[in-house]
mmCIF file of C-alpha atoms in Angstrom:
data_model
loop_
_atom_site.group_PDB
_atom_site.id
_atom_site.type_symbol
_atom_site.label_atom_id
_atom_site.label_comp_id
_atom_site.label_asym_id
_atom_site.label_seq_id
_atom_site.Cartn_x
_atom_site.Cartn_y
_atom_site.Cartn_z
ATOM 1 C CA UNK Z 1 -13.224 71.741 82.480
ATOM 2 C CA UNK Z 2 -10.357 73.596 80.874
ATOM 3 C CA UNK Z 3 -7.729 71.905 78.862
ATOM 4 C CA UNK Z 4 -4.215 72.667 80.287
ATOM 5 C CA UNK Z 5 -2.668 72.613 76.794
ATOM 6 C CA UNK Z 6 -4.769 75.652 75.874
ATOM 7 C CA UNK Z 7 -2.803 77.802 78.352
ATOM 8 C CA UNK Z 8 0.559 76.795 76.941
ATOM 9 C CA UNK Z 9 0.949 79.652 74.508
ATOM 10 C CA UNK Z 10 -0.673 82.787 75.727
ATOM 11 C CA UNK Z 11 0.833 84.796 72.911
ATOM 12 C CA UNK Z 12 1.610 84.240 69.291
ATOM 13 C CA UNK Z 13 4.967 83.627 67.636
ATOM 14 C CA UNK Z 14 5.496 87.326 66.787
ATOM 15 C CA UNK Z 15 4.999 88.365 70.377
ATOM 16 C CA UNK Z 16 7.362 85.597 71.504
ATOM 17 C CA UNK Z 17 10.024 86.813 69.071
ATOM 18 C CA UNK Z 18 9.638 90.421 70.289
ATOM 19 C CA UNK Z 19 9.867 89.259 73.910
ATOM 20 C CA UNK Z 20 12.993 87.237 73.075
ATOM 21 C CA UNK Z 21 14.598 90.237 71.359
ATOM 22 C CA UNK Z 22 13.799 92.498 74.312
ATOM 23 C CA UNK Z 23 15.316 89.966 76.709
ATOM 24 C CA UNK Z 24 18.427 89.622 74.487
ATOM 25 C CA UNK Z 25 18.823 93.404 74.300
ATOM 26 C CA UNK Z 26 18.454 93.724 78.067
ATOM 27 C CA UNK Z 27 20.995 90.939 78.596
ATOM 28 C CA UNK Z 28 23.417 92.570 76.140
ATOM 29 C CA UNK Z 29 23.009 95.926 77.908
ATOM 30 C CA UNK Z 30 23.709 94.387 81.317
ATOM 31 C CA UNK Z 31 26.714 92.518 79.888
ATOM 32 C CA UNK Z 32 28.080 95.685 78.262
ATOM 33 C CA UNK Z 33 27.672 97.661 81.475
ATOM 34 C CA UNK Z 34 29.469 94.920 83.436
ATOM 35 C CA UNK Z 35 32.321 94.854 80.926
ATOM 36 C CA UNK Z 36 32.593 98.630 81.058
ATOM 37 C CA UNK Z 37 32.770 98.550 84.879
ATOM 38 C CA UNK Z 38 35.399 95.768 84.758
ATOM 39 C CA UNK Z 39 37.536 97.859 82.363
ATOM 40 C CA UNK Z 40 37.188 100.870 84.657
ATOM 41 C CA UNK Z 41 38.213 98.771 87.665
ATOM 42 C CA UNK Z 42 41.210 97.383 85.751
ATOM 43 C CA UNK Z 43 42.407 100.888 84.817
ATOM 44 C CA UNK Z 44 42.051 102.021 88.465
ATOM 45 C CA UNK Z 45 44.008 98.972 89.655
ATOM 46 C CA UNK Z 46 46.751 99.618 87.100
ATOM 47 C CA UNK Z 47 47.005 103.275 88.111
ATOM 48 C CA UNK Z 48 47.212 102.352 91.804
ATOM 49 C CA UNK Z 49 49.859 99.701 91.144
ATOM 50 C CA UNK Z 50 51.866 102.099 88.950
ATOM 51 C CA UNK Z 51 51.723 104.731 91.706
ATOM 52 C CA UNK Z 52 53.029 102.211 94.253
ATOM 53 C CA UNK Z 53 55.833 101.173 91.890
ATOM 54 C CA UNK Z 54 56.782 104.813 91.317
ATOM 55 C CA UNK Z 55 56.853 105.484 95.074
ATOM 56 C CA UNK Z 56 59.021 102.413 95.685
ATOM 57 C CA UNK Z 57 61.479 103.516 92.988
ATOM 58 C CA UNK Z 58 61.621 107.010 94.463
ATOM 59 C CA UNK Z 59 62.368 105.556 97.913
ATOM 60 C CA UNK Z 60 65.160 103.410 96.445
ATOM 61 C CA UNK Z 61 66.627 106.407 94.622
ATOM 62 C CA UNK Z 62 66.410 108.512 97.786
ATOM 63 C CA UNK Z 63 68.285 105.833 99.735
ATOM 64 C CA UNK Z 64 71.024 105.687 97.094
ATOM 65 C CA UNK Z 65 71.337 109.485 97.105
ATOM 66 C CA UNK Z 66 71.421 109.627 100.916
ATOM 67 C CA UNK Z 67 74.202 107.028 100.965
ATOM 68 C CA UNK Z 68 76.101 109.043 98.362
ATOM 69 C CA UNK Z 69 75.798 112.183 100.485
ATOM 70 C CA UNK Z 70 77.149 110.293 103.510
ATOM 71 C CA UNK Z 71 80.071 109.001 101.442
ATOM 72 C CA UNK Z 72 80.858 112.493 100.139
ATOM 73 C CA UNK Z 73 80.792 113.879 103.677
ATOM 74 C CA UNK Z 74 83.142 111.104 104.830
ATOM 75 C CA UNK Z 75 85.550 111.923 101.996
ATOM 76 C CA UNK Z 76 85.426 115.618 102.915
ATOM 77 C CA UNK Z 77 86.288 114.726 106.526
ATOM 78 C CA UNK Z 78 89.172 112.544 105.322
ATOM 79 C CA UNK Z 79 90.494 115.375 103.147
ATOM 80 C CA UNK Z 80 90.294 117.718 106.119
ATOM 81 C CA UNK Z 81 92.157 115.247 108.304
ATOM 82 C CA UNK Z 82 94.889 114.808 105.681
ATOM 83 C CA UNK Z 83 95.304 118.592 105.427
ATOM 84 C CA UNK Z 84 95.574 118.860 109.227
ATOM 85 C CA UNK Z 85 98.133 116.059 109.398
ATOM 86 C CA UNK Z 86 100.177 117.621 106.600
ATOM 87 C CA UNK Z 87 100.082 121.038 108.295
ATOM 88 C CA UNK Z 88 101.165 119.437 111.565
ATOM 89 C CA UNK Z 89 103.987 117.570 109.811
ATOM 90 C CA UNK Z 90 105.179 120.825 108.201
ATOM 91 C CA UNK Z 91 105.076 122.564 111.578
ATOM 92 C CA UNK Z 92 107.030 119.699 113.147
ATOM 93 C CA UNK Z 93 109.645 119.922 110.366
ATOM 94 C CA UNK Z 94 109.910 123.675 110.839
ATOM 95 C CA UNK Z 95 110.269 123.311 114.599
ATOM 96 C CA UNK Z 96 112.755 120.429 114.429
ATOM 97 C CA UNK Z 97 114.800 122.046 111.683
ATOM 98 C CA UNK Z 98 114.897 125.345 113.557
ATOM 99 C CA UNK Z 99 115.961 123.632 116.775
ATOM 100 C CA UNK Z 100 118.676 121.673 114.981
ATOM 101 C CA UNK Z 101 119.808 124.630 112.922
ATOM 102 C CA UNK Z 102 119.045 122.899 109.633
ATOM 103 C CA UNK Z 103 117.966 125.142 106.753
ATOM 104 C CA UNK Z 104 117.889 125.304 102.995
ATOM 105 C CA UNK Z 105 117.369 122.402 100.614
ATOM 106 C CA UNK Z 106 117.060 119.735 103.318
ATOM 107 C CA UNK Z 107 114.051 121.456 104.843
ATOM 108 C CA UNK Z 108 112.568 122.194 101.411
ATOM 109 C CA UNK Z 109 112.973 118.539 100.512
ATOM 110 C CA UNK Z 110 111.020 117.497 103.652
ATOM 111 C CA UNK Z 111 108.267 120.012 102.815
ATOM 112 C CA UNK Z 112 108.101 118.644 99.277
ATOM 113 C CA UNK Z 113 107.879 115.076 100.552
ATOM 114 C CA UNK Z 114 105.006 115.972 102.895
ATOM 115 C CA UNK Z 115 103.218 117.793 100.056
ATOM 116 C CA UNK Z 116 103.677 114.843 97.719
ATOM 117 C CA UNK Z 117 102.238 112.409 100.258
ATOM 118 C CA UNK Z 118 99.290 114.729 100.918
ATOM 119 C CA UNK Z 119 98.628 115.156 97.177
ATOM 120 C CA UNK Z 120 98.890 111.426 96.543
ATOM 121 C CA UNK Z 121 96.386 110.605 99.283
ATOM 122 C CA UNK Z 122 93.946 113.315 98.161
ATOM 123 C CA UNK Z 123 94.260 112.111 94.559
ATOM 124 C CA UNK Z 124 93.331 108.571 95.636
ATOM 125 C CA UNK Z 125 90.352 109.918 97.613
ATOM 126 C CA UNK Z 126 89.197 111.880 94.561
ATOM 127 C CA UNK Z 127 89.614 108.872 92.250
ATOM 128 C CA UNK Z 128 87.622 106.692 94.640
ATOM 129 C CA UNK Z 129 84.910 109.357 94.845
ATOM 130 C CA UNK Z 130 84.678 109.489 91.040
ATOM 131 C CA UNK Z 131 84.180 105.717 90.933
ATOM 132 C CA UNK Z 132 81.486 105.970 93.609
ATOM 133 C CA UNK Z 133 79.765 108.738 91.661
ATOM 134 C CA UNK Z 134 79.704 106.582 88.517
ATOM 135 C CA UNK Z 135 78.277 103.696 90.555
ATOM 136 C CA UNK Z 136 75.616 105.951 92.096
ATOM 137 C CA UNK Z 137 74.612 107.204 88.656
ATOM 138 C CA UNK Z 138 74.443 103.626 87.365
ATOM 139 C CA UNK Z 139 72.316 102.569 90.351
ATOM 140 C CA UNK Z 140 69.919 105.471 89.845
ATOM 141 C CA UNK Z 141 69.658 104.648 86.153
ATOM 142 C CA UNK Z 142 69.030 100.952 86.926
ATOM 143 C CA UNK Z 143 66.262 101.889 89.355
ATOM 144 C CA UNK Z 144 64.705 104.096 86.680
ATOM 145 C CA UNK Z 145 64.925 101.363 84.040
ATOM 146 C CA UNK Z 146 63.438 98.855 86.471
ATOM 147 C CA UNK Z 147 60.525 101.211 87.071
ATOM 148 C CA UNK Z 148 59.948 101.596 83.330
ATOM 149 C CA UNK Z 149 59.905 97.810 82.908
ATOM 150 C CA UNK Z 150 57.453 97.419 85.793
ATOM 151 C CA UNK Z 151 55.249 100.169 84.374
ATOM 152 C CA UNK Z 152 55.148 98.508 80.945
ATOM 153 C CA UNK Z 153 54.186 95.199 82.527
ATOM 154 C CA UNK Z 154 51.552 96.825 84.718
ATOM 155 C CA UNK Z 155 50.010 99.159 82.177
ATOM 156 C CA UNK Z 156 48.992 96.552 79.614
ATOM 157 C CA UNK Z 157 46.095 97.723 77.449
ATOM 158 C CA UNK Z 158 42.692 97.231 79.043
ATOM 159 C CA UNK Z 159 40.178 95.302 76.962
ATOM 160 C CA UNK Z 160 37.486 97.891 76.288
ATOM 161 C CA UNK Z 161 33.905 96.654 75.974
ATOM 162 C CA UNK Z 162 32.331 96.533 72.538
ATOM 163 C CA UNK Z 163 28.633 97.408 72.515
ATOM 164 C CA UNK Z 164 28.145 95.916 69.046
ATOM 165 C CA UNK Z 165 29.733 92.596 70.036
ATOM 166 C CA UNK Z 166 27.701 92.555 73.246
ATOM 167 C CA UNK Z 167 24.511 93.049 71.228
ATOM 168 C CA UNK Z 168 25.370 90.149 68.927
ATOM 169 C CA UNK Z 169 26.017 87.707 71.754
#
């Protein structure tokens, strides 16, 4: 009969140490490869997230610009309407003055008054448009700064694997 304790160590201590080192090296290699893949996945995720953030910021900026264009068009229509009303008022003055036989400084004074009102209204439209333009520029800048902050938060450095450290573990 065979003694079971004789099968316990089929190889000597040197062979056991070599086998242990081979297993440790294989484990370190698998660990390093896994860490490398995790770092690659993290970089891909960060790039995808940064792309989405950039697209969202571009959509916000486009919306702000589109609104600004609509506001500018509305102001242009208002300016046109003011010019039409002023021209009509001048024509009415000319017609009324001609029918009444009024001429000279009285008519010139009415023309001046109409021109002053037209200029005043157009000046206020222009001043309002300048304020809107400053606000649009501020909004676009804020969107850009927000994107930069998001990008910094998203693009944190990825922990790269260290083959030496993996071999020591």
